[in-house]
């Protein structure tokens, strides 16, 4: 990730939840994003197959009310930080059995943004006093997402 992108992510996490991240955290963050995009697409693929389609449409993705609210919060934060172009590159599409619709691909940066807002705010739920999440706090917080997504 280029230096400019690193500073934007740092600013994003501070704006979203008052959490300071560093380069090691950004590697963890990248893994988190790719894992969760894959999880969402796998369920979307199952929904598309169950409905007799060979393409994953946006409505196939399991976007909960909470994730949708986080996407809205991301949109507001992104007006100042302009992370969406960086997130477009970060959200790599995993190999799947079905194709992913262009509309679905187009929504992924905002979905990743919503996941990012939720992740940042979850650090404060797991540990309200956290300023710079430790490896243990990352593992606990991601563990919660693994249970729910």
PDB file of N, CA, C and O in Angstrom, residues 27-98:
ATOM      1  N   UNK A  27      -2.033  -4.591   7.452  1.00  0.00           N
ATOM      2  CA  UNK A  27      -1.938  -5.942   6.869  1.00  0.00           C
ATOM      3  C   UNK A  27      -3.065  -6.820   7.413  1.00  0.00           C
ATOM      4  O   UNK A  27      -3.701  -7.568   6.674  1.00  0.00           O
ATOM      5  N   UNK A  28      -3.299  -6.734   8.715  1.00  0.00           N
ATOM      6  CA  UNK A  28      -4.406  -7.490   9.321  1.00  0.00           C
ATOM      7  C   UNK A  28      -5.739  -7.049   8.708  1.00  0.00           C
ATOM      8  O   UNK A  28      -6.616  -7.862   8.436  1.00  0.00           O
ATOM      9  N   UNK A  29      -5.869  -5.752   8.534  1.00  0.00           N
ATOM     10  CA  UNK A  29      -7.078  -5.184   7.952  1.00  0.00           C
ATOM     11  C   UNK A  29      -7.305  -5.731   6.539  1.00  0.00           C
ATOM     12  O   UNK A  29      -8.421  -6.125   6.194  1.00  0.00           O
ATOM     13  N   UNK A  30      -6.280  -5.779   5.727  1.00  0.00           N
ATOM     14  CA  UNK A  30      -6.392  -6.322   4.371  1.00  0.00           C
ATOM     15  C   UNK A  30      -6.853  -7.765   4.375  1.00  0.00           C
ATOM     16  O   UNK A  30      -7.708  -8.164   3.573  1.00  0.00           O
ATOM     17  N   UNK A  31      -6.309  -8.561   5.284  1.00  0.00           N
ATOM     18  CA  UNK A  31      -6.733  -9.962   5.415  1.00  0.00           C
ATOM     19  C   UNK A  31      -8.202 -10.044   5.830  1.00  0.00           C
ATOM     20  O   UNK A  31      -8.972 -10.849   5.302  1.00  0.00           O
ATOM     21  N   UNK A  32      -8.584  -9.198   6.781  1.00  0.00           N
ATOM     22  CA  UNK A  32      -9.970  -9.147   7.242  1.00  0.00           C
ATOM     23  C   UNK A  32     -10.911  -8.837   6.082  1.00  0.00           C
ATOM     24  O   UNK A  32     -11.917  -9.521   5.869  1.00  0.00           O
ATOM     25  N   UNK A  33     -10.587  -7.804   5.320  1.00  0.00           N
ATOM     26  CA  UNK A  33     -11.431  -7.391   4.197  1.00  0.00           C
ATOM     27  C   UNK A  33     -11.577  -8.526   3.189  1.00  0.00           C
ATOM     28  O   UNK A  33     -12.692  -8.868   2.779  1.00  0.00           O
ATOM     29  N   UNK A  34     -10.478  -9.117   2.801  1.00  0.00           N
ATOM     30  CA  UNK A  34     -10.552 -10.191   1.813  1.00  0.00           C
ATOM     31  C   UNK A  34     -11.341 -11.389   2.329  1.00  0.00           C
ATOM     32  O   UNK A  34     -12.138 -11.980   1.595  1.00  0.00           O
ATOM     33  N   UNK A  35     -11.160 -11.742   3.593  1.00  0.00           N
ATOM     34  CA  UNK A  35     -11.909 -12.860   4.182  1.00  0.00           C
ATOM     35  C   UNK A  35     -13.408 -12.571   4.214  1.00  0.00           C
ATOM     36  O   UNK A  35     -14.228 -13.427   3.879  1.00  0.00           O
ATOM     37  N   UNK A  36     -13.784 -11.367   4.621  1.00  0.00           N
ATOM     38  CA  UNK A  36     -15.208 -11.042   4.743  1.00  0.00           C
ATOM     39  C   UNK A  36     -15.865 -10.872   3.375  1.00  0.00           C
ATOM     40  O   UNK A  36     -17.015 -11.276   3.195  1.00  0.00           O
ATOM     41  N   UNK A  37     -15.161 -10.307   2.399  1.00  0.00           N
ATOM     42  CA  UNK A  37     -15.722 -10.216   1.041  1.00  0.00           C
ATOM     43  C   UNK A  37     -15.961 -11.624   0.511  1.00  0.00           C
ATOM     44  O   UNK A  37     -17.018 -11.914  -0.059  1.00  0.00           O
ATOM     45  N   UNK A  38     -15.013 -12.507   0.731  1.00  0.00           N
ATOM     46  CA  UNK A  38     -15.176 -13.896   0.306  1.00  0.00           C
ATOM     47  C   UNK A  38     -16.398 -14.524   0.981  1.00  0.00           C
ATOM     48  O   UNK A  38     -17.230 -15.163   0.327  1.00  0.00           O
ATOM     49  N   UNK A  39     -16.520 -14.337   2.302  1.00  0.00           N
ATOM     50  CA  UNK A  39     -17.653 -14.905   3.039  1.00  0.00           C
ATOM     51  C   UNK A  39     -18.985 -14.397   2.477  1.00  0.00           C
ATOM     52  O   UNK A  39     -19.928 -15.172   2.284  1.00  0.00           O
ATOM     53  N   UNK A  40     -19.081 -13.098   2.234  1.00  0.00           N
ATOM     54  CA  UNK A  40     -20.311 -12.523   1.692  1.00  0.00           C
ATOM     55  C   UNK A  40     -20.622 -13.081   0.302  1.00  0.00           C
ATOM     56  O   UNK A  40     -21.775 -13.392  -0.019  1.00  0.00           O
ATOM     57  N   UNK A  41     -19.584 -13.207  -0.524  1.00  0.00           N
ATOM     58  CA  UNK A  41     -19.792 -13.717  -1.879  1.00  0.00           C
ATOM     59  C   UNK A  41     -20.159 -15.202  -1.890  1.00  0.00           C
ATOM     60  O   UNK A  41     -20.948 -15.639  -2.733  1.00  0.00           O
ATOM     61  N   UNK A  42     -19.609 -15.975  -0.972  1.00  0.00           N
ATOM     62  CA  UNK A  42     -19.965 -17.400  -0.894  1.00  0.00           C
ATOM     63  C   UNK A  42     -21.451 -17.545  -0.567  1.00  0.00           C
ATOM     64  O   UNK A  42     -22.157 -18.355  -1.184  1.00  0.00           O
ATOM     65  N   UNK A  43     -21.936 -16.763   0.378  1.00  0.00           N
ATOM     66  CA  UNK A  43     -23.370 -16.821   0.717  1.00  0.00           C
ATOM     67  C   UNK A  43     -24.191 -16.262  -0.441  1.00  0.00           C
ATOM     68  O   UNK A  43     -25.250 -16.811  -0.786  1.00  0.00           O
ATOM     69  N   UNK A  44     -23.708 -15.199  -1.075  1.00  0.00           N
ATOM     70  CA  UNK A  44     -24.396 -14.662  -2.247  1.00  0.00           C
ATOM     71  C   UNK A  44     -24.485 -15.688  -3.359  1.00  0.00           C
ATOM     72  O   UNK A  44     -25.506 -15.803  -4.049  1.00  0.00           O
ATOM     73  N   UNK A  45     -23.423 -16.445  -3.536  1.00  0.00           N
ATOM     74  CA  UNK A  45     -23.408 -17.503  -4.538  1.00  0.00           C
ATOM     75  C   UNK A  45     -24.476 -18.563  -4.213  1.00  0.00           C
ATOM     76  O   UNK A  45     -25.214 -19.008  -5.094  1.00  0.00           O
ATOM     77  N   UNK A  46     -24.582 -18.940  -2.964  1.00  0.00           N
ATOM     78  CA  UNK A  46     -25.592 -19.917  -2.549  1.00  0.00           C
ATOM     79  C   UNK A  46     -27.000 -19.386  -2.813  1.00  0.00           C
ATOM     80  O   UNK A  46     -27.872 -20.127  -3.280  1.00  0.00           O
ATOM     81  N   UNK A  47     -27.215 -18.095  -2.526  1.00  0.00           N
ATOM     82  CA  UNK A  47     -28.530 -17.495  -2.782  1.00  0.00           C
ATOM     83  C   UNK A  47     -28.843 -17.496  -4.278  1.00  0.00           C
ATOM     84  O   UNK A  47     -29.974 -17.817  -4.675  1.00  0.00           O
ATOM     85  N   UNK A  48     -27.858 -17.123  -5.091  1.00  0.00           N
ATOM     86  CA  UNK A  48     -28.074 -17.095  -6.541  1.00  0.00           C
ATOM     87  C   UNK A  48     -28.394 -18.493  -7.064  1.00  0.00           C
ATOM     88  O   UNK A  48     -29.338 -18.667  -7.850  1.00  0.00           O
ATOM     89  N   UNK A  49     -27.630 -19.482  -6.632  1.00  0.00           N
ATOM     90  CA  UNK A  49     -27.883 -20.872  -7.064  1.00  0.00           C
ATOM     91  C   UNK A  49     -29.271 -21.332  -6.626  1.00  0.00           C
ATOM     92  O   UNK A  49     -29.983 -21.985  -7.386  1.00  0.00           O
ATOM     93  N   UNK A  50     -29.655 -20.999  -5.401  1.00  0.00           N
ATOM     94  CA  UNK A  50     -30.966 -21.411  -4.890  1.00  0.00           C
ATOM     95  C   UNK A  50     -32.103 -20.786  -5.700  1.00  0.00           C
ATOM     96  O   UNK A  50     -33.196 -21.354  -5.775  1.00  0.00           O
ATOM     97  N   UNK A  51     -31.828 -19.654  -6.317  1.00  0.00           N
ATOM     98  CA  UNK A  51     -32.829 -18.970  -7.138  1.00  0.00           C
ATOM     99  C   UNK A  51     -32.660 -19.251  -8.627  1.00  0.00           C
ATOM    100  O   UNK A  51     -33.248 -18.564  -9.465  1.00  0.00           O
ATOM    101  N   UNK A  52     -31.824 -20.246  -8.945  1.00  0.00           N
ATOM    102  CA  UNK A  52     -31.671 -20.690 -10.324  1.00  0.00           C
ATOM    103  C   UNK A  52     -30.925 -19.725 -11.228  1.00  0.00           C
ATOM    104  O   UNK A  52     -31.101 -19.754 -12.445  1.00  0.00           O
ATOM    105  N   UNK A  53     -30.075 -18.888 -10.645  1.00  0.00           N
ATOM    106  CA  UNK A  53     -29.303 -17.937 -11.447  1.00  0.00           C
ATOM    107  C   UNK A  53     -27.840 -18.332 -11.476  1.00  0.00           C
ATOM    108  O   UNK A  53     -27.347 -18.982 -10.556  1.00  0.00           O
ATOM    109  N   UNK A  54     -27.139 -17.899 -12.526  1.00  0.00           N
ATOM    110  CA  UNK A  54     -25.709 -18.201 -12.641  1.00  0.00           C
ATOM    111  C   UNK A  54     -24.843 -16.960 -12.454  1.00  0.00           C
ATOM    112  O   UNK A  54     -23.684 -16.930 -12.846  1.00  0.00           O
ATOM    113  N   UNK A  55     -25.424 -15.933 -11.850  1.00  0.00           N
ATOM    114  CA  UNK A  55     -24.693 -14.693 -11.586  1.00  0.00           C
ATOM    115  C   UNK A  55     -25.112 -14.158 -10.206  1.00  0.00           C
ATOM    116  O   UNK A  55     -26.286 -14.254  -9.832  1.00  0.00           O
ATOM    117  N   UNK A  56     -24.146 -13.641  -9.460  1.00  0.00           N
ATOM    118  CA  UNK A  56     -24.409 -13.119  -8.114  1.00  0.00           C
ATOM    119  C   UNK A  56     -24.804 -11.647  -8.230  1.00  0.00           C
ATOM    120  O   UNK A  56     -24.011 -10.811  -8.667  1.00  0.00           O
ATOM    121  N   UNK A  57     -26.035 -11.362  -7.881  1.00  0.00           N
ATOM    122  CA  UNK A  57     -26.575 -10.003  -7.924  1.00  0.00           C
ATOM    123  C   UNK A  57     -26.403  -9.341  -6.553  1.00  0.00           C
ATOM    124  O   UNK A  57     -26.239 -10.043  -5.547  1.00  0.00           O
ATOM    125  N   UNK A  58     -26.478  -8.015  -6.490  1.00  0.00           N
ATOM    126  CA  UNK A  58     -26.296  -7.335  -5.190  1.00  0.00           C
ATOM    127  C   UNK A  58     -27.251  -7.825  -4.106  1.00  0.00           C
ATOM    128  O   UNK A  58     -26.859  -7.945  -2.944  1.00  0.00           O
ATOM    129  N   UNK A  59     -28.481  -8.131  -4.462  1.00  0.00           N
ATOM    130  CA  UNK A  59     -29.457  -8.568  -3.464  1.00  0.00           C
ATOM    131  C   UNK A  59     -29.188  -9.973  -2.948  1.00  0.00           C
ATOM    132  O   UNK A  59     -29.808 -10.405  -1.979  1.00  0.00           O
ATOM    133  N   UNK A  60     -28.234 -10.689  -3.566  1.00  0.00           N
ATOM    134  CA  UNK A  60     -27.848 -12.007  -3.062  1.00  0.00           C
ATOM    135  C   UNK A  60     -26.930 -11.921  -1.844  1.00  0.00           C
ATOM    136  O   UNK A  60     -26.812 -12.877  -1.085  1.00  0.00           O
ATOM    137  N   UNK A  61     -26.258 -10.796  -1.679  1.00  0.00           N
ATOM    138  CA  UNK A  61     -25.308 -10.647  -0.570  1.00  0.00           C
ATOM    139  C   UNK A  61     -26.054 -10.460   0.748  1.00  0.00           C
ATOM    140  O   UNK A  61     -27.015  -9.692   0.818  1.00  0.00           O
ATOM    141  N   UNK A  62     -25.627 -11.129   1.804  1.00  0.00           N
ATOM    142  CA  UNK A  62     -26.318 -11.048   3.096  1.00  0.00           C
ATOM    143  C   UNK A  62     -25.933  -9.793   3.882  1.00  0.00           C
ATOM    144  O   UNK A  62     -25.151  -9.848   4.828  1.00  0.00           O
ATOM    145  N   UNK A  63     -26.488  -8.662   3.477  1.00  0.00           N
ATOM    146  CA  UNK A  63     -26.166  -7.391   4.135  1.00  0.00           C
ATOM    147  C   UNK A  63     -27.194  -7.135   5.230  1.00  0.00           C
ATOM    148  O   UNK A  63     -28.340  -6.798   4.957  1.00  0.00           O
ATOM    149  N   UNK A  64     -26.752  -7.302   6.459  1.00  0.00           N
ATOM    150  CA  UNK A  64     -27.634  -7.106   7.616  1.00  0.00           C
ATOM    151  C   UNK A  64     -27.971  -5.631   7.784  1.00  0.00           C
ATOM    152  O   UNK A  64     -27.318  -4.749   7.211  1.00  0.00           O
ATOM    153  N   UNK A  65     -28.950  -5.364   8.606  1.00  0.00           N
ATOM    154  CA  UNK A  65     -29.328  -3.981   8.906  1.00  0.00           C
ATOM    155  C   UNK A  65     -28.136  -3.213   9.476  1.00  0.00           C
ATOM    156  O   UNK A  65     -27.858  -2.089   9.080  1.00  0.00           O
ATOM    157  N   UNK A  66     -27.417  -3.849  10.389  1.00  0.00           N
ATOM    158  CA  UNK A  66     -26.255  -3.188  10.990  1.00  0.00           C
ATOM    159  C   UNK A  66     -25.171  -2.880   9.968  1.00  0.00           C
ATOM    160  O   UNK A  66     -24.578  -1.801   9.993  1.00  0.00           O
ATOM    161  N   UNK A  67     -24.908  -3.809   9.055  1.00  0.00           N
ATOM    162  CA  UNK A  67     -23.910  -3.564   8.017  1.00  0.00           C
ATOM    163  C   UNK A  67     -24.382  -2.463   7.081  1.00  0.00           C
ATOM    164  O   UNK A  67     -23.594  -1.597   6.673  1.00  0.00           O
ATOM    165  N   UNK A  68     -25.664  -2.436   6.754  1.00  0.00           N
ATOM    166  CA  UNK A  68     -26.186  -1.368   5.899  1.00  0.00           C
ATOM    167  C   UNK A  68     -26.028  -0.004   6.577  1.00  0.00           C
ATOM    168  O   UNK A  68     -25.653   0.979   5.932  1.00  0.00           O
ATOM    169  N   UNK A  69     -26.264   0.050   7.877  1.00  0.00           N
ATOM    170  CA  UNK A  69     -26.072   1.309   8.606  1.00  0.00           C
ATOM    171  C   UNK A  69     -24.600   1.714   8.607  1.00  0.00           C
ATOM    172  O   UNK A  69     -24.269   2.898   8.493  1.00  0.00           O
ATOM    173  N   UNK A  70     -23.717   0.734   8.720  1.00  0.00           N
ATOM    174  CA  UNK A  70     -22.279   1.029   8.667  1.00  0.00           C
ATOM    175  C   UNK A  70     -21.872   1.528   7.285  1.00  0.00           C
ATOM    176  O   UNK A  70     -20.992   2.385   7.166  1.00  0.00           O
ATOM    177  N   UNK A  71     -22.500   1.015   6.243  1.00  0.00           N
ATOM    178  CA  UNK A  71     -22.235   1.499   4.879  1.00  0.00           C
ATOM    179  C   UNK A  71     -22.636   2.964   4.774  1.00  0.00           C
ATOM    180  O   UNK A  71     -21.908   3.779   4.196  1.00  0.00           O
ATOM    181  N   UNK A  72     -23.772   3.326   5.350  1.00  0.00           N
ATOM    182  CA  UNK A  72     -24.210   4.733   5.333  1.00  0.00           C
ATOM    183  C   UNK A  72     -23.227   5.618   6.102  1.00  0.00           C
ATOM    184  O   UNK A  72     -22.895   6.720   5.652  1.00  0.00           O
ATOM    185  N   UNK A  73     -22.751   5.127   7.249  1.00  0.00           N
ATOM    186  CA  UNK A  73     -21.755   5.901   8.019  1.00  0.00           C
ATOM    187  C   UNK A  73     -20.463   6.043   7.220  1.00  0.00           C
ATOM    188  O   UNK A  73     -19.816   7.089   7.239  1.00  0.00           O
ATOM    189  N   UNK A  74     -20.077   4.980   6.498  1.00  0.00           N
ATOM    190  CA  UNK A  74     -18.884   5.044   5.658  1.00  0.00           C
ATOM    191  C   UNK A  74     -19.028   6.130   4.595  1.00  0.00           C
ATOM    192  O   UNK A  74     -18.095   6.895   4.353  1.00  0.00           O
ATOM    193  N   UNK A  75     -20.181   6.196   3.956  1.00  0.00           N
ATOM    194  CA  UNK A  75     -20.389   7.204   2.903  1.00  0.00           C
ATOM    195  C   UNK A  75     -20.144   8.611   3.445  1.00  0.00           C
ATOM    196  O   UNK A  75     -19.524   9.432   2.779  1.00  0.00           O
ATOM    197  N   UNK A  76     -20.638   8.871   4.651  1.00  0.00           N
ATOM    198  CA  UNK A  76     -20.441  10.191   5.249  1.00  0.00           C
ATOM    199  C   UNK A  76     -18.967  10.448   5.558  1.00  0.00           C
ATOM    200  O   UNK A  76     -18.450  11.535   5.304  1.00  0.00           O
ATOM    201  N   UNK A  77     -18.281   9.443   6.111  1.00  0.00           N
ATOM    202  CA  UNK A  77     -16.852   9.592   6.422  1.00  0.00           C
ATOM    203  C   UNK A  77     -16.021   9.723   5.148  1.00  0.00           C
ATOM    204  O   UNK A  77     -15.058  10.477   5.108  1.00  0.00           O
ATOM    205  N   UNK A  78     -16.401   8.992   4.121  1.00  0.00           N
ATOM    206  CA  UNK A  78     -15.610   8.948   2.894  1.00  0.00           C
ATOM    207  C   UNK A  78     -15.646  10.266   2.135  1.00  0.00           C
ATOM    208  O   UNK A  78     -14.757  10.545   1.340  1.00  0.00           O
ATOM    209  N   UNK A  79     -16.645  11.107   2.382  1.00  0.00           N
ATOM    210  CA  UNK A  79     -16.687  12.412   1.727  1.00  0.00           C
ATOM    211  C   UNK A  79     -15.435  13.212   2.059  1.00  0.00           C
ATOM    212  O   UNK A  79     -14.929  13.946   1.213  1.00  0.00           O
ATOM    213  N   UNK A  80     -14.917  13.065   3.256  1.00  0.00           N
ATOM    214  CA  UNK A  80     -13.720  13.793   3.674  1.00  0.00           C
ATOM    215  C   UNK A  80     -12.432  13.031   3.357  1.00  0.00           C
ATOM    216  O   UNK A  80     -11.430  13.633   2.997  1.00  0.00           O
ATOM    217  N   UNK A  81     -12.452  11.728   3.498  1.00  0.00           N
ATOM    218  CA  UNK A  81     -11.215  10.946   3.427  1.00  0.00           C
ATOM    219  C   UNK A  81     -10.936  10.387   2.029  1.00  0.00           C
ATOM    220  O   UNK A  81      -9.801  10.169   1.648  1.00  0.00           O
ATOM    221  N   UNK A  82     -11.980  10.146   1.253  1.00  0.00           N
ATOM    222  CA  UNK A  82     -11.866   9.634  -0.112  1.00  0.00           C
ATOM    223  C   UNK A  82     -11.120   8.295  -0.183  1.00  0.00           C
ATOM    224  O   UNK A  82     -10.147   8.133  -0.910  1.00  0.00           O
ATOM    225  N   UNK A  83     -11.626   7.329   0.572  1.00  0.00           N
ATOM    226  CA  UNK A  83     -11.031   5.984   0.575  1.00  0.00           C
ATOM    227  C   UNK A  83     -11.596   5.080  -0.506  1.00  0.00           C
ATOM    228  O   UNK A  83     -10.972   4.094  -0.858  1.00  0.00           O
ATOM    229  N   UNK A  84     -12.770   5.385  -1.025  1.00  0.00           N
ATOM    230  CA  UNK A  84     -13.435   4.473  -1.952  1.00  0.00           C
ATOM    231  C   UNK A  84     -12.533   4.030  -3.112  1.00  0.00           C
ATOM    232  O   UNK A  84     -12.496   2.839  -3.422  1.00  0.00           O
ATOM    233  N   UNK A  85     -11.759   4.923  -3.755  1.00  0.00           N
ATOM    234  CA  UNK A  85     -10.886   4.454  -4.844  1.00  0.00           C
ATOM    235  C   UNK A  85      -9.838   3.432  -4.375  1.00  0.00           C
ATOM    236  O   UNK A  85      -9.495   2.512  -5.111  1.00  0.00           O
ATOM    237  N   UNK A  86      -9.368   3.575  -3.154  1.00  0.00           N
ATOM    238  CA  UNK A  86      -8.382   2.632  -2.615  1.00  0.00           C
ATOM    239  C   UNK A  86      -9.064   1.304  -2.308  1.00  0.00           C
ATOM    240  O   UNK A  86      -8.522   0.237  -2.596  1.00  0.00           O
ATOM    241  N   UNK A  87     -10.279   1.360  -1.765  1.00  0.00           N
ATOM    242  CA  UNK A  87     -11.005   0.145  -1.430  1.00  0.00           C
ATOM    243  C   UNK A  87     -11.376  -0.647  -2.676  1.00  0.00           C
ATOM    244  O   UNK A  87     -11.480  -1.859  -2.641  1.00  0.00           O
ATOM    245  N   UNK A  88     -11.573   0.039  -3.801  1.00  0.00           N
ATOM    246  CA  UNK A  88     -11.859  -0.652  -5.058  1.00  0.00           C
ATOM    247  C   UNK A  88     -10.715  -1.610  -5.415  1.00  0.00           C
ATOM    248  O   UNK A  88     -10.942  -2.696  -5.920  1.00  0.00           O
ATOM    249  N   UNK A  89      -9.503  -1.190  -5.144  1.00  0.00           N
ATOM    250  CA  UNK A  89      -8.338  -2.020  -5.455  1.00  0.00           C
ATOM    251  C   UNK A  89      -8.125  -3.100  -4.402  1.00  0.00           C
ATOM    252  O   UNK A  89      -7.614  -4.168  -4.703  1.00  0.00           O
ATOM    253  N   UNK A  90      -8.528  -2.830  -3.170  1.00  0.00           N
ATOM    254  CA  UNK A  90      -8.283  -3.748  -2.066  1.00  0.00           C
ATOM    255  C   UNK A  90      -9.200  -4.963  -2.102  1.00  0.00           C
ATOM    256  O   UNK A  90      -8.794  -6.066  -1.767  1.00  0.00           O
ATOM    257  N   UNK A  91     -10.445  -4.761  -2.503  1.00  0.00           N
ATOM    258  CA  UNK A  91     -11.440  -5.835  -2.471  1.00  0.00           C
ATOM    259  C   UNK A  91     -11.241  -6.760  -3.674  1.00  0.00           C
ATOM    260  O   UNK A  91     -11.866  -6.609  -4.702  1.00  0.00           O
ATOM    261  N   UNK A  92     -10.341  -7.705  -3.541  1.00  0.00           N
ATOM    262  CA  UNK A  92     -10.061  -8.659  -4.613  1.00  0.00           C
ATOM    263  C   UNK A  92     -11.180  -9.701  -4.665  1.00  0.00           C
ATOM    264  O   UNK A  92     -11.643 -10.181  -3.638  1.00  0.00           O
ATOM    265  N   UNK A  93     -11.602 -10.030  -5.883  1.00  0.00           N
ATOM    266  CA  UNK A  93     -12.639 -11.042  -6.036  1.00  0.00           C
ATOM    267  C   UNK A  93     -12.013 -12.429  -5.984  1.00  0.00           C
ATOM    268  O   UNK A  93     -11.118 -12.735  -6.764  1.00  0.00           O
ATOM    269  N   UNK A  94     -12.499 -13.263  -5.079  1.00  0.00           N
ATOM    270  CA  UNK A  94     -11.979 -14.629  -4.996  1.00  0.00           C
ATOM    271  C   UNK A  94     -12.567 -15.477  -6.124  1.00  0.00           C
ATOM    272  O   UNK A  94     -13.597 -15.123  -6.696  1.00  0.00           O
ATOM    273  N   UNK A  95     -11.949 -16.598  -6.433  1.00  0.00           N
ATOM    274  CA  UNK A  95     -12.533 -17.487  -7.442  1.00  0.00           C
ATOM    275  C   UNK A  95     -13.823 -18.122  -6.894  1.00  0.00           C
ATOM    276  O   UNK A  95     -13.857 -18.602  -5.768  1.00  0.00           O
ATOM    277  N   UNK A  96     -14.867 -18.072  -7.707  1.00  0.00           N
ATOM    278  CA  UNK A  96     -16.167 -18.614  -7.319  1.00  0.00           C
ATOM    279  C   UNK A  96     -16.710 -19.463  -8.459  1.00  0.00           C
ATOM    280  O   UNK A  96     -16.221 -19.391  -9.587  1.00  0.00           O
ATOM    281  N   UNK A  97     -17.752 -20.238  -8.183  1.00  0.00           N
ATOM    282  CA  UNK A  97     -18.398 -21.044  -9.211  1.00  0.00           C
ATOM    283  C   UNK A  97     -19.245 -20.201 -10.154  1.00  0.00           C
ATOM    284  O   UNK A  97     -19.442 -20.562 -11.306  1.00  0.00           O
ATOM    285  N   UNK A  98     -19.783 -19.087  -9.650  1.00  0.00           N
ATOM    286  CA  UNK A  98     -20.650 -18.219 -10.447  1.00  0.00           C
ATOM    287  C   UNK A  98     -19.955 -16.904 -10.746  1.00  0.00           C
ATOM    288  O   UNK A  98     -19.026 -16.501 -10.049  1.00  0.00           O
TER     289      UNK A  98
END
